[in-house]
Amino acid sequence: MAASNPLKIIDISQTGPSTPAELLDALTTQGFVFVDGHDFTQEEVDSLFDLSRAFFQLPSDYKQRYSIVGNTGYITFTKENLDPAKKDDFKEGLNLSDLDLATGELNPAQLIPDWIKDDDARYELIKSSIRKLNSLNLKLLESIAVALEIEDSGECAGAQWFTSRYDPKLKSGSTLRFLHYPVLNSNNSEGEIRAGAHTDYGSMTLLFQRRNQEGLEIYSPISKRWEKVPYVETENTGAAMAPPIVMNIGDLLSYWTAGLLKSTIHRVKFDASESRKEDRYSIVFFSHPSDETLLEPVPSPLIRARARSGRGVTKDEAKGEFITALEHLQRKLAPTYQ
Ligand SMILES: O=C(O)CCC(=O)C(=O)O
Ligand SMILES: [Fe+2]
């Protein structure tokens, strides 16, 4: 029996006039949606997961040599604590930040595993994936701007309000992240929280997951309960197509829209009742605009009234000014890594 699915599946290859409205509906309710009809093939996604598995199989002392500095590098088991009020998350990860979103290149001033940097095939795969993820990100941001009816200004057309804040020449917090949650087979009757409850810090997040490796749960703004995000197959007949990508709103799109778009709380949990055989691997792209972007309300008739009532305001109390994307990221990252 197919697992029940609390999320909409939206095919963006068939973009018709109703797509922005459907997307907006999903993102103002659950804050999460499955994006089908992207242009990742199954083969590309398999190669990315193969790369991830092979990296995490490298000796621990090799991986530790690239321990996270800034927001790039290896995150060893229990180093990250997405919910600082709870105990450690048992997972390992590799973050690649300071990306050139146009070329997919990583700023070489960072400490990047030579296993990636000095291997043409691996580095090419990473670069092309970053480029594709960013194109998908920009396409979705434009669709959201259209749905929000953002007004044209002297600065840019309304549809480009978000994308114009993604200047590939400027530094941003955008990050590609590989995660590995091993099966432990502990007898914890409550199940195991593997990534503590949190919201994402960027504009939006795009996530690949695999069949039989579920575990992601959202705290639904509608039902006010934890709901499981299943693995779903593509509804596209193109056989080469990878399954739908999980997309969710992060804090910045919530701030920009005075809370209309939902930055939904989520976590990864392995259920006690499950007879889980496989580790979970996930691959995540966090989309962030250029560092100096202000988190001000967007010029949209849908948002104006909400913003006036003070919802989602991100003014720094001391400065009386809107905070920037970088300030928000720094505030969130500080308590996360130990
Ligand atoms: O592995 C997952 O499914 C979730 C990861 C996540 O939420 C995160 O890294 O922010
Ligand atoms: Fe997350």
mmCIF file of C-alpha atoms and ligand atoms in Angstrom:
data_model
loop_
_atom_site.group_PDB
_atom_site.id
_atom_site.type_symbol
_atom_site.label_atom_id
_atom_site.label_comp_id
_atom_site.label_asym_id
_atom_site.label_seq_id
_atom_site.Cartn_x
_atom_site.Cartn_y
_atom_site.Cartn_z
ATOM 1 C CA MET A 1 0.000 0.000 0.000
ATOM 2 C CA ALA A 2 1.324 3.438 -0.880
ATOM 3 C CA ALA A 3 2.071 5.621 2.147
ATOM 4 C CA SER A 4 -0.358 8.484 2.584
ATOM 5 C CA ASN A 5 0.973 11.790 1.344
ATOM 6 C CA PRO A 6 0.087 15.065 3.086
ATOM 7 C CA LEU A 7 1.825 17.131 0.385
ATOM 8 C CA LYS A 8 0.758 18.268 -3.061
ATOM 9 C CA ILE A 9 2.759 17.163 -6.095
ATOM 10 C CA ILE A 10 3.173 19.987 -8.624
ATOM 11 C CA ASP A 11 4.522 19.329 -12.114
ATOM 12 C CA ILE A 12 6.500 22.387 -13.131
ATOM 13 C CA SER A 13 7.329 21.104 -16.622
ATOM 14 C CA GLN A 14 3.701 21.725 -17.593
ATOM 15 C CA THR A 15 3.773 25.270 -16.271
ATOM 16 C CA GLY A 16 0.386 26.691 -17.116
ATOM 17 C CA PRO A 17 -1.367 29.794 -15.853
ATOM 18 C CA SER A 18 -2.561 27.969 -12.721
ATOM 19 C CA THR A 19 0.897 26.746 -11.582
ATOM 20 C CA PRO A 20 1.887 29.827 -9.528
ATOM 21 C CA ALA A 21 -1.440 29.762 -7.692
ATOM 22 C CA GLU A 22 -1.162 26.023 -6.952
ATOM 23 C CA LEU A 23 2.358 26.514 -5.677
ATOM 24 C CA LEU A 24 1.262 29.442 -3.516
ATOM 25 C CA ASP A 25 -1.579 27.411 -2.088
ATOM 26 C CA ALA A 26 0.803 24.597 -1.048
ATOM 27 C CA LEU A 27 3.359 26.997 0.394
ATOM 28 C CA THR A 28 0.895 29.055 2.432
ATOM 29 C CA THR A 29 -0.595 25.897 3.975
ATOM 30 C CA GLN A 30 1.946 23.086 4.534
ATOM 31 C CA GLY A 31 5.008 25.130 3.486
ATOM 32 C CA PHE A 32 6.243 21.916 1.802
ATOM 33 C CA VAL A 33 5.484 20.562 -1.687
ATOM 34 C CA PHE A 34 6.776 17.890 -4.064
ATOM 35 C CA VAL A 35 8.180 19.414 -7.253
ATOM 36 C CA ASP A 36 7.799 17.064 -10.196
ATOM 37 C CA GLY A 37 8.905 17.786 -13.758
ATOM 38 C CA HIS A 38 12.321 19.228 -12.769
ATOM 39 C CA ASP A 39 15.175 18.343 -15.104
ATOM 40 C CA PHE A 40 17.211 15.942 -12.970
ATOM 41 C CA THR A 41 17.459 12.461 -14.442
ATOM 42 C CA GLN A 42 17.414 9.338 -12.306
ATOM 43 C CA GLU A 43 20.966 8.650 -13.411
ATOM 44 C CA GLU A 44 22.227 12.032 -12.170
ATOM 45 C CA VAL A 45 20.544 11.644 -8.830
ATOM 46 C CA ASP A 46 21.879 8.073 -8.478
ATOM 47 C CA SER A 47 25.390 9.363 -9.206
ATOM 48 C CA LEU A 48 25.034 12.046 -6.538
ATOM 49 C CA PHE A 49 23.920 9.484 -3.961
ATOM 50 C CA ASP A 50 26.785 7.159 -5.012
ATOM 51 C CA LEU A 51 29.208 10.023 -4.447
ATOM 52 C CA SER A 52 27.669 10.732 -1.053
ATOM 53 C CA ARG A 53 27.856 7.099 0.081
ATOM 54 C CA ALA A 54 31.465 6.780 -1.073
ATOM 55 C CA PHE A 55 32.448 9.985 0.749
ATOM 56 C CA PHE A 56 30.923 8.876 4.046
ATOM 57 C CA GLN A 57 32.702 5.502 3.714
ATOM 58 C CA LEU A 58 36.094 7.238 3.719
ATOM 59 C CA PRO A 59 38.124 6.776 6.935
ATOM 60 C CA SER A 60 36.968 8.926 9.787
ATOM 61 C CA ASP A 61 40.380 10.605 10.189
ATOM 62 C CA TYR A 62 40.283 11.679 6.530
ATOM 63 C CA LYS A 63 36.826 13.219 6.928
ATOM 64 C CA GLN A 64 37.819 14.913 10.195
ATOM 65 C CA ARG A 65 40.650 16.703 8.411
ATOM 66 C CA TYR A 66 37.914 18.672 6.651
ATOM 67 C CA SER A 67 35.884 19.497 9.775
ATOM 68 C CA ILE A 68 33.475 22.337 9.236
ATOM 69 C CA VAL A 69 34.926 25.856 9.146
ATOM 70 C CA GLY A 70 32.445 28.685 8.530
ATOM 71 C CA ASN A 71 29.697 26.708 6.794
ATOM 72 C CA THR A 72 31.855 24.385 4.647
ATOM 73 C CA GLY A 73 33.180 20.989 5.581
ATOM 74 C CA TYR A 74 32.479 17.714 7.321
ATOM 75 C CA ILE A 75 30.083 17.540 10.270
ATOM 76 C CA THR A 76 30.860 14.543 12.418
ATOM 77 C CA PHE A 77 28.253 12.559 14.345
ATOM 78 C CA THR A 78 26.542 14.618 17.064
ATOM 79 C CA LYS A 79 28.346 17.866 16.162
ATOM 80 C CA GLU A 80 25.230 19.502 14.784
ATOM 81 C CA ASN A 81 22.265 20.154 16.962
ATOM 82 C CA LEU A 82 19.389 21.510 14.904
ATOM 83 C CA ASP A 83 17.213 21.869 17.970
ATOM 84 C CA PRO A 84 19.569 23.322 20.601
ATOM 85 C CA ALA A 85 17.069 22.500 23.363
ATOM 86 C CA LYS A 86 17.377 18.751 22.639
ATOM 87 C CA LYS A 87 20.279 16.359 22.600
ATOM 88 C CA ASP A 88 22.644 15.660 19.725
ATOM 89 C CA ASP A 89 21.512 14.594 16.258
ATOM 90 C CA PHE A 90 23.054 11.265 15.251
ATOM 91 C CA LYS A 91 24.011 11.922 11.661
ATOM 92 C CA GLU A 92 27.042 12.985 9.664
ATOM 93 C CA GLY A 93 27.120 15.559 6.895
ATOM 94 C CA LEU A 94 29.180 17.401 4.350
ATOM 95 C CA ASN A 95 28.371 21.046 3.622
ATOM 96 C CA LEU A 96 29.653 22.816 0.530
ATOM 97 C CA SER A 97 29.125 26.581 0.822
ATOM 98 C CA ASP A 98 30.439 29.779 -0.718
ATOM 99 C CA LEU A 99 29.267 28.634 -4.127
ATOM 100 C CA ASP A 100 29.326 30.469 -7.418
ATOM 101 C CA LEU A 101 25.705 29.799 -8.335
ATOM 102 C CA ALA A 102 26.308 30.521 -12.043
ATOM 103 C CA THR A 103 29.192 28.055 -12.514
ATOM 104 C CA GLY A 104 28.675 25.756 -9.522
ATOM 105 C CA GLU A 105 32.273 26.333 -8.429
ATOM 106 C CA LEU A 106 33.273 26.334 -4.771
ATOM 107 C CA ASN A 107 35.383 29.219 -3.533
ATOM 108 C CA PRO A 108 38.878 27.621 -3.557
ATOM 109 C CA ALA A 109 39.927 29.648 -0.514
ATOM 110 C CA GLN A 110 37.952 27.140 1.578
ATOM 111 C CA LEU A 111 39.182 23.779 2.834
ATOM 112 C CA ILE A 112 37.446 21.365 0.435
ATOM 113 C CA PRO A 113 38.153 17.603 0.483
ATOM 114 C CA ASP A 114 40.707 16.839 -2.247
ATOM 115 C CA TRP A 115 38.673 13.676 -2.853
ATOM 116 C CA ILE A 116 36.207 16.071 -4.516
ATOM 117 C CA LYS A 117 38.346 18.986 -5.648
ATOM 118 C CA ASP A 118 41.059 16.916 -7.361
ATOM 119 C CA ASP A 119 38.733 14.421 -9.041
ATOM 120 C CA ASP A 120 37.317 15.847 -12.274
ATOM 121 C CA ALA A 121 34.312 13.534 -12.504
ATOM 122 C CA ARG A 122 33.215 14.162 -8.916
ATOM 123 C CA TYR A 123 33.759 17.931 -9.070
ATOM 124 C CA GLU A 124 31.941 18.174 -12.422
ATOM 125 C CA LEU A 125 28.949 16.297 -11.030
ATOM 126 C CA ILE A 126 28.816 18.634 -8.043
ATOM 127 C CA LYS A 127 29.139 21.750 -10.197
ATOM 128 C CA SER A 128 26.460 20.680 -12.678
ATOM 129 C CA SER A 129 24.121 19.740 -9.816
ATOM 130 C CA ILE A 130 24.597 23.150 -8.167
ATOM 131 C CA ARG A 131 23.861 24.882 -11.482
ATOM 132 C CA LYS A 132 20.704 22.823 -12.006
ATOM 133 C CA LEU A 133 19.508 23.252 -8.430
ATOM 134 C CA ASN A 134 19.993 26.979 -8.715
ATOM 135 C CA SER A 135 18.059 27.144 -12.009
ATOM 136 C CA LEU A 136 15.207 25.253 -10.387
ATOM 137 C CA ASN A 137 15.414 27.576 -7.395
ATOM 138 C CA LEU A 138 15.193 30.661 -9.645
ATOM 139 C CA LYS A 139 12.283 29.198 -11.609
ATOM 140 C CA LEU A 140 10.365 28.515 -8.393
ATOM 141 C CA LEU A 141 11.193 31.963 -6.962
ATOM 142 C CA GLU A 142 9.835 33.586 -10.106
ATOM 143 C CA SER A 143 6.658 31.556 -9.933
ATOM 144 C CA ILE A 144 6.194 32.541 -6.279
ATOM 145 C CA ALA A 145 6.766 36.231 -7.144
ATOM 146 C CA VAL A 146 4.092 36.000 -9.870
ATOM 147 C CA ALA A 147 1.650 34.319 -7.485
ATOM 148 C CA LEU A 148 2.278 37.032 -4.883
ATOM 149 C CA GLU A 149 1.523 39.702 -7.515
ATOM 150 C CA ILE A 150 4.686 41.583 -6.586
ATOM 151 C CA GLU A 151 4.580 45.014 -8.164
ATOM 152 C CA ASP A 152 7.091 46.305 -10.717
ATOM 153 C CA SER A 153 9.413 48.963 -9.383
ATOM 154 C CA GLY A 154 12.193 51.180 -10.713
ATOM 155 C CA GLU A 155 14.540 48.515 -9.380
ATOM 156 C CA CYS A 156 13.122 45.441 -11.170
ATOM 157 C CA ALA A 157 10.023 43.783 -12.609
ATOM 158 C CA GLY A 158 7.836 42.262 -9.890
ATOM 159 C CA ALA A 159 8.434 38.715 -11.169
ATOM 160 C CA GLN A 160 12.174 39.233 -10.622
ATOM 161 C CA TRP A 161 11.910 40.630 -7.107
ATOM 162 C CA PHE A 162 13.435 37.494 -5.521
ATOM 163 C CA THR A 163 15.713 36.382 -8.359
ATOM 164 C CA SER A 164 17.275 39.862 -8.663
ATOM 165 C CA ARG A 165 18.563 39.295 -5.129
ATOM 166 C CA TYR A 166 20.573 36.286 -6.349
ATOM 167 C CA ASP A 167 23.580 37.940 -7.928
ATOM 168 C CA PRO A 168 26.064 35.123 -8.674
ATOM 169 C CA LYS A 169 28.930 37.590 -8.352
ATOM 170 C CA LEU A 170 28.054 38.321 -4.723
ATOM 171 C CA LYS A 171 28.580 36.047 -1.736
ATOM 172 C CA SER A 172 25.561 34.163 -0.380
ATOM 173 C CA GLY A 173 24.810 31.471 2.179
ATOM 174 C CA SER A 174 23.638 28.967 -0.477
ATOM 175 C CA THR A 175 24.831 25.495 0.444
ATOM 176 C CA LEU A 176 24.805 21.988 -0.985
ATOM 177 C CA ARG A 177 24.676 19.412 1.774
ATOM 178 C CA PHE A 178 25.023 15.626 1.912
ATOM 179 C CA LEU A 179 23.594 13.826 4.937
ATOM 180 C CA HIS A 180 23.935 10.286 6.261
ATOM 181 C CA TYR A 181 21.803 8.863 9.062
ATOM 182 C CA PRO A 182 22.949 5.293 9.863
ATOM 183 C CA VAL A 183 20.592 2.607 11.177
ATOM 184 C CA LEU A 184 21.431 1.878 14.794
ATOM 185 C CA ASN A 185 18.828 -0.737 15.741
ATOM 186 C CA SER A 186 18.561 0.586 19.241
ATOM 187 C CA ASN A 187 15.527 -0.491 21.255
ATOM 188 C CA ASN A 188 14.400 3.016 22.025
ATOM 189 C CA SER A 189 10.617 2.656 22.298
ATOM 190 C CA GLU A 190 10.070 6.334 21.470
ATOM 191 C CA GLY A 191 11.981 6.087 18.217
ATOM 192 C CA GLU A 192 15.034 8.164 17.482
ATOM 193 C CA ILE A 193 15.139 11.826 16.535
ATOM 194 C CA ARG A 194 17.953 12.047 14.005
ATOM 195 C CA ALA A 195 17.624 15.709 13.059
ATOM 196 C CA GLY A 196 15.990 17.846 15.732
ATOM 197 C CA ALA A 197 12.939 20.010 15.025
ATOM 198 C CA HIS A 198 13.942 23.168 13.162
ATOM 199 C CA THR A 199 13.053 25.533 10.352
ATOM 200 C CA ASP A 200 15.490 26.155 7.498
ATOM 201 C CA TYR A 201 17.469 29.368 7.453
ATOM 202 C CA GLY A 202 17.431 30.260 3.751
ATOM 203 C CA SER A 203 14.770 31.241 1.197
ATOM 204 C CA MET A 204 13.833 27.713 0.216
ATOM 205 C CA THR A 205 15.230 24.198 0.460
ATOM 206 C CA LEU A 206 15.307 21.496 -2.241
ATOM 207 C CA LEU A 207 15.795 17.912 -1.068
ATOM 208 C CA PHE A 208 16.428 14.532 -2.674
ATOM 209 C CA GLN A 209 15.569 11.406 -0.724
ATOM 210 C CA ARG A 210 15.474 7.724 -1.618
ATOM 211 C CA ARG A 211 12.970 4.887 -1.599
ATOM 212 C CA ASN A 212 13.028 2.851 1.662
ATOM 213 C CA GLN A 213 15.003 5.591 3.417
ATOM 214 C CA GLU A 214 12.147 7.742 4.706
ATOM 215 C CA GLY A 215 12.263 9.637 7.996
ATOM 216 C CA LEU A 216 11.445 13.276 7.239
ATOM 217 C CA GLU A 217 8.468 14.634 9.184
ATOM 218 C CA ILE A 218 6.803 18.046 9.139
ATOM 219 C CA TYR A 219 4.924 19.734 11.959
ATOM 220 C CA SER A 220 1.934 20.587 9.825
ATOM 221 C CA PRO A 221 0.677 24.177 10.185
ATOM 222 C CA ILE A 222 -2.750 22.782 9.220
ATOM 223 C CA SER A 223 -3.185 19.733 11.456
ATOM 224 C CA LYS A 224 -0.730 20.883 14.152
ATOM 225 C CA ARG A 225 0.627 17.329 14.205
ATOM 226 C CA TRP A 226 3.748 15.586 12.985
ATOM 227 C CA GLU A 227 3.121 14.168 9.499
ATOM 228 C CA LYS A 228 5.452 11.847 7.617
ATOM 229 C CA VAL A 229 6.797 12.895 4.236
ATOM 230 C CA PRO A 230 6.711 9.728 2.103
ATOM 231 C CA TYR A 231 8.896 8.806 -0.840
ATOM 232 C CA VAL A 232 6.820 9.360 -3.995
ATOM 233 C CA GLU A 233 7.388 8.341 -7.598
ATOM 234 C CA THR A 234 7.308 10.789 -10.457
ATOM 235 C CA GLU A 235 3.970 11.157 -12.227
ATOM 236 C CA ASN A 236 5.871 12.082 -15.367
ATOM 237 C CA THR A 237 5.985 9.400 -17.997
ATOM 238 C CA GLY A 238 9.560 10.232 -18.973
ATOM 239 C CA ALA A 239 11.252 7.102 -17.605
ATOM 240 C CA ALA A 240 14.586 8.844 -17.083
ATOM 241 C CA MET A 241 13.100 11.365 -14.689
ATOM 242 C CA ALA A 242 14.170 11.329 -11.032
ATOM 243 C CA PRO A 243 11.399 11.337 -8.402
ATOM 244 C CA PRO A 244 9.857 14.626 -7.284
ATOM 245 C CA ILE A 245 12.108 16.891 -5.230
ATOM 246 C CA VAL A 246 10.859 17.941 -1.791
ATOM 247 C CA MET A 247 10.740 21.742 -1.677
ATOM 248 C CA ASN A 248 10.095 23.790 1.437
ATOM 249 C CA ILE A 249 9.965 27.413 2.465
ATOM 250 C CA GLY A 250 12.754 28.678 4.731
ATOM 251 C CA ASP A 251 12.788 31.605 7.154
ATOM 252 C CA LEU A 252 13.650 34.263 4.562
ATOM 253 C CA LEU A 253 10.616 33.715 2.326
ATOM 254 C CA SER A 254 8.513 33.698 5.449
ATOM 255 C CA TYR A 255 9.983 37.043 6.580
ATOM 256 C CA TRP A 256 9.700 38.601 3.132
ATOM 257 C CA THR A 257 6.002 37.659 3.056
ATOM 258 C CA ALA A 258 5.190 38.619 6.662
ATOM 259 C CA GLY A 259 4.566 34.960 7.456
ATOM 260 C CA LEU A 260 2.188 34.221 4.567
ATOM 261 C CA LEU A 261 4.565 31.542 3.236
ATOM 262 C CA LYS A 262 5.151 28.979 5.952
ATOM 263 C CA SER A 263 8.661 28.155 7.163
ATOM 264 C CA THR A 264 7.407 24.854 8.531
ATOM 265 C CA ILE A 265 9.115 23.040 11.396
ATOM 266 C CA HIS A 266 10.497 19.638 10.400
ATOM 267 C CA ARG A 267 12.728 16.878 11.727
ATOM 268 C CA VAL A 268 14.054 13.437 10.866
ATOM 269 C CA LYS A 269 12.793 10.616 13.016
ATOM 270 C CA PHE A 270 13.325 6.867 12.809
ATOM 271 C CA ASP A 271 10.213 5.193 14.203
ATOM 272 C CA ALA A 272 10.555 2.517 16.853
ATOM 273 C CA SER A 273 7.974 0.331 15.113
ATOM 274 C CA GLU A 274 9.748 0.361 11.766
ATOM 275 C CA SER A 275 11.987 -2.510 10.799
ATOM 276 C CA ARG A 276 14.402 -0.244 9.035
ATOM 277 C CA LYS A 277 17.086 -1.919 7.000
ATOM 278 C CA GLU A 278 18.702 0.966 5.202
ATOM 279 C CA ASP A 279 20.575 4.042 6.385
ATOM 280 C CA ARG A 280 18.992 7.330 5.293
ATOM 281 C CA TYR A 281 20.912 9.469 2.846
ATOM 282 C CA SER A 282 19.551 12.835 1.794
ATOM 283 C CA ILE A 283 20.946 15.602 -0.412
ATOM 284 C CA VAL A 284 19.856 19.122 0.346
ATOM 285 C CA PHE A 285 20.245 22.493 -1.378
ATOM 286 C CA PHE A 286 19.687 25.552 0.781
ATOM 287 C CA SER A 287 18.966 28.596 -1.356
ATOM 288 C CA HIS A 288 20.095 31.937 0.092
ATOM 289 C CA PRO A 289 20.115 35.367 -1.612
ATOM 290 C CA SER A 290 23.189 37.605 -1.623
ATOM 291 C CA ASP A 291 24.418 38.284 1.913
ATOM 292 C CA GLU A 292 23.440 41.956 2.080
ATOM 293 C CA THR A 293 19.803 41.366 1.031
ATOM 294 C CA LEU A 294 17.383 43.064 3.420
ATOM 295 C CA LEU A 295 14.563 41.002 4.883
ATOM 296 C CA GLU A 296 11.921 43.638 4.193
ATOM 297 C CA PRO A 297 8.317 42.855 3.218
ATOM 298 C CA VAL A 298 7.822 42.430 -0.541
ATOM 299 C CA PRO A 299 5.781 45.092 -2.396
ATOM 300 C CA SER A 300 2.656 43.012 -2.894
ATOM 301 C CA PRO A 301 -0.994 43.746 -2.195
ATOM 302 C CA LEU A 302 -1.247 40.314 -0.523
ATOM 303 C CA ILE A 303 1.492 41.152 1.949
ATOM 304 C CA ARG A 304 0.950 44.838 2.690
ATOM 305 C CA ALA A 305 -1.871 44.387 5.157
ATOM 306 C CA ARG A 306 -0.075 41.574 6.988
ATOM 307 C CA ALA A 307 3.138 43.583 7.235
ATOM 308 C CA ARG A 308 1.255 46.601 8.587
ATOM 309 C CA SER A 309 -0.061 44.468 11.415
ATOM 310 C CA GLY A 310 3.571 43.744 12.357
ATOM 311 C CA ARG A 311 3.596 40.062 11.386
ATOM 312 C CA GLY A 312 6.940 38.558 10.454
ATOM 313 C CA VAL A 313 8.840 41.800 11.015
ATOM 314 C CA THR A 314 12.603 41.333 11.062
ATOM 315 C CA LYS A 315 13.763 44.700 12.311
ATOM 316 C CA ASP A 316 16.733 44.685 14.605
ATOM 317 C CA GLU A 317 15.358 46.237 17.777
ATOM 318 C CA ALA A 318 18.553 48.118 18.605
ATOM 319 C CA LYS A 319 19.145 49.443 15.076
ATOM 320 C CA GLY A 320 15.500 49.849 14.063
ATOM 321 C CA GLU A 321 16.437 48.484 10.608
ATOM 322 C CA PHE A 322 15.576 45.302 8.733
ATOM 323 C CA ILE A 323 18.229 42.642 9.216
ATOM 324 C CA THR A 324 20.128 41.139 6.283
ATOM 325 C CA ALA A 325 20.154 37.544 5.031
ATOM 326 C CA LEU A 326 23.696 37.151 6.386
ATOM 327 C CA GLU A 327 22.770 38.474 9.832
ATOM 328 C CA HIS A 328 19.921 35.980 9.998
ATOM 329 C CA LEU A 329 22.174 33.082 8.946
ATOM 330 C CA GLN A 330 24.833 33.992 11.508
ATOM 331 C CA ARG A 331 22.269 34.199 14.287
ATOM 332 C CA LYS A 332 20.946 30.755 13.402
ATOM 333 C CA LEU A 333 24.282 29.006 12.869
ATOM 334 C CA ALA A 334 25.889 30.191 16.116
ATOM 335 C CA PRO A 335 23.986 27.833 18.480
ATOM 336 C CA THR A 336 23.777 24.935 15.951
ATOM 337 C CA TYR A 337 27.351 23.620 15.867
ATOM 338 C CA GLN A 338 29.187 22.705 19.045
HETATM 339 O O1 LIG B 1 17.509 14.699 5.813
HETATM 340 C C1 LIG B 1 16.457 15.307 5.764
HETATM 341 O O2 LIG B 1 15.477 14.839 5.225
HETATM 342 C C2 LIG B 1 16.259 16.663 6.394
HETATM 343 C C3 LIG B 1 17.473 17.507 6.508
HETATM 344 C C4 LIG B 1 17.164 18.865 7.026
HETATM 345 O O3 LIG B 1 16.053 19.177 7.366
HETATM 346 C C5 LIG B 1 18.218 19.892 7.076
HETATM 347 O O4 LIG B 1 19.405 19.546 6.934
HETATM 348 O O5 LIG B 1 17.885 21.069 7.249
HETATM 349 FE FE FE B 2 15.852 21.303 7.382
#
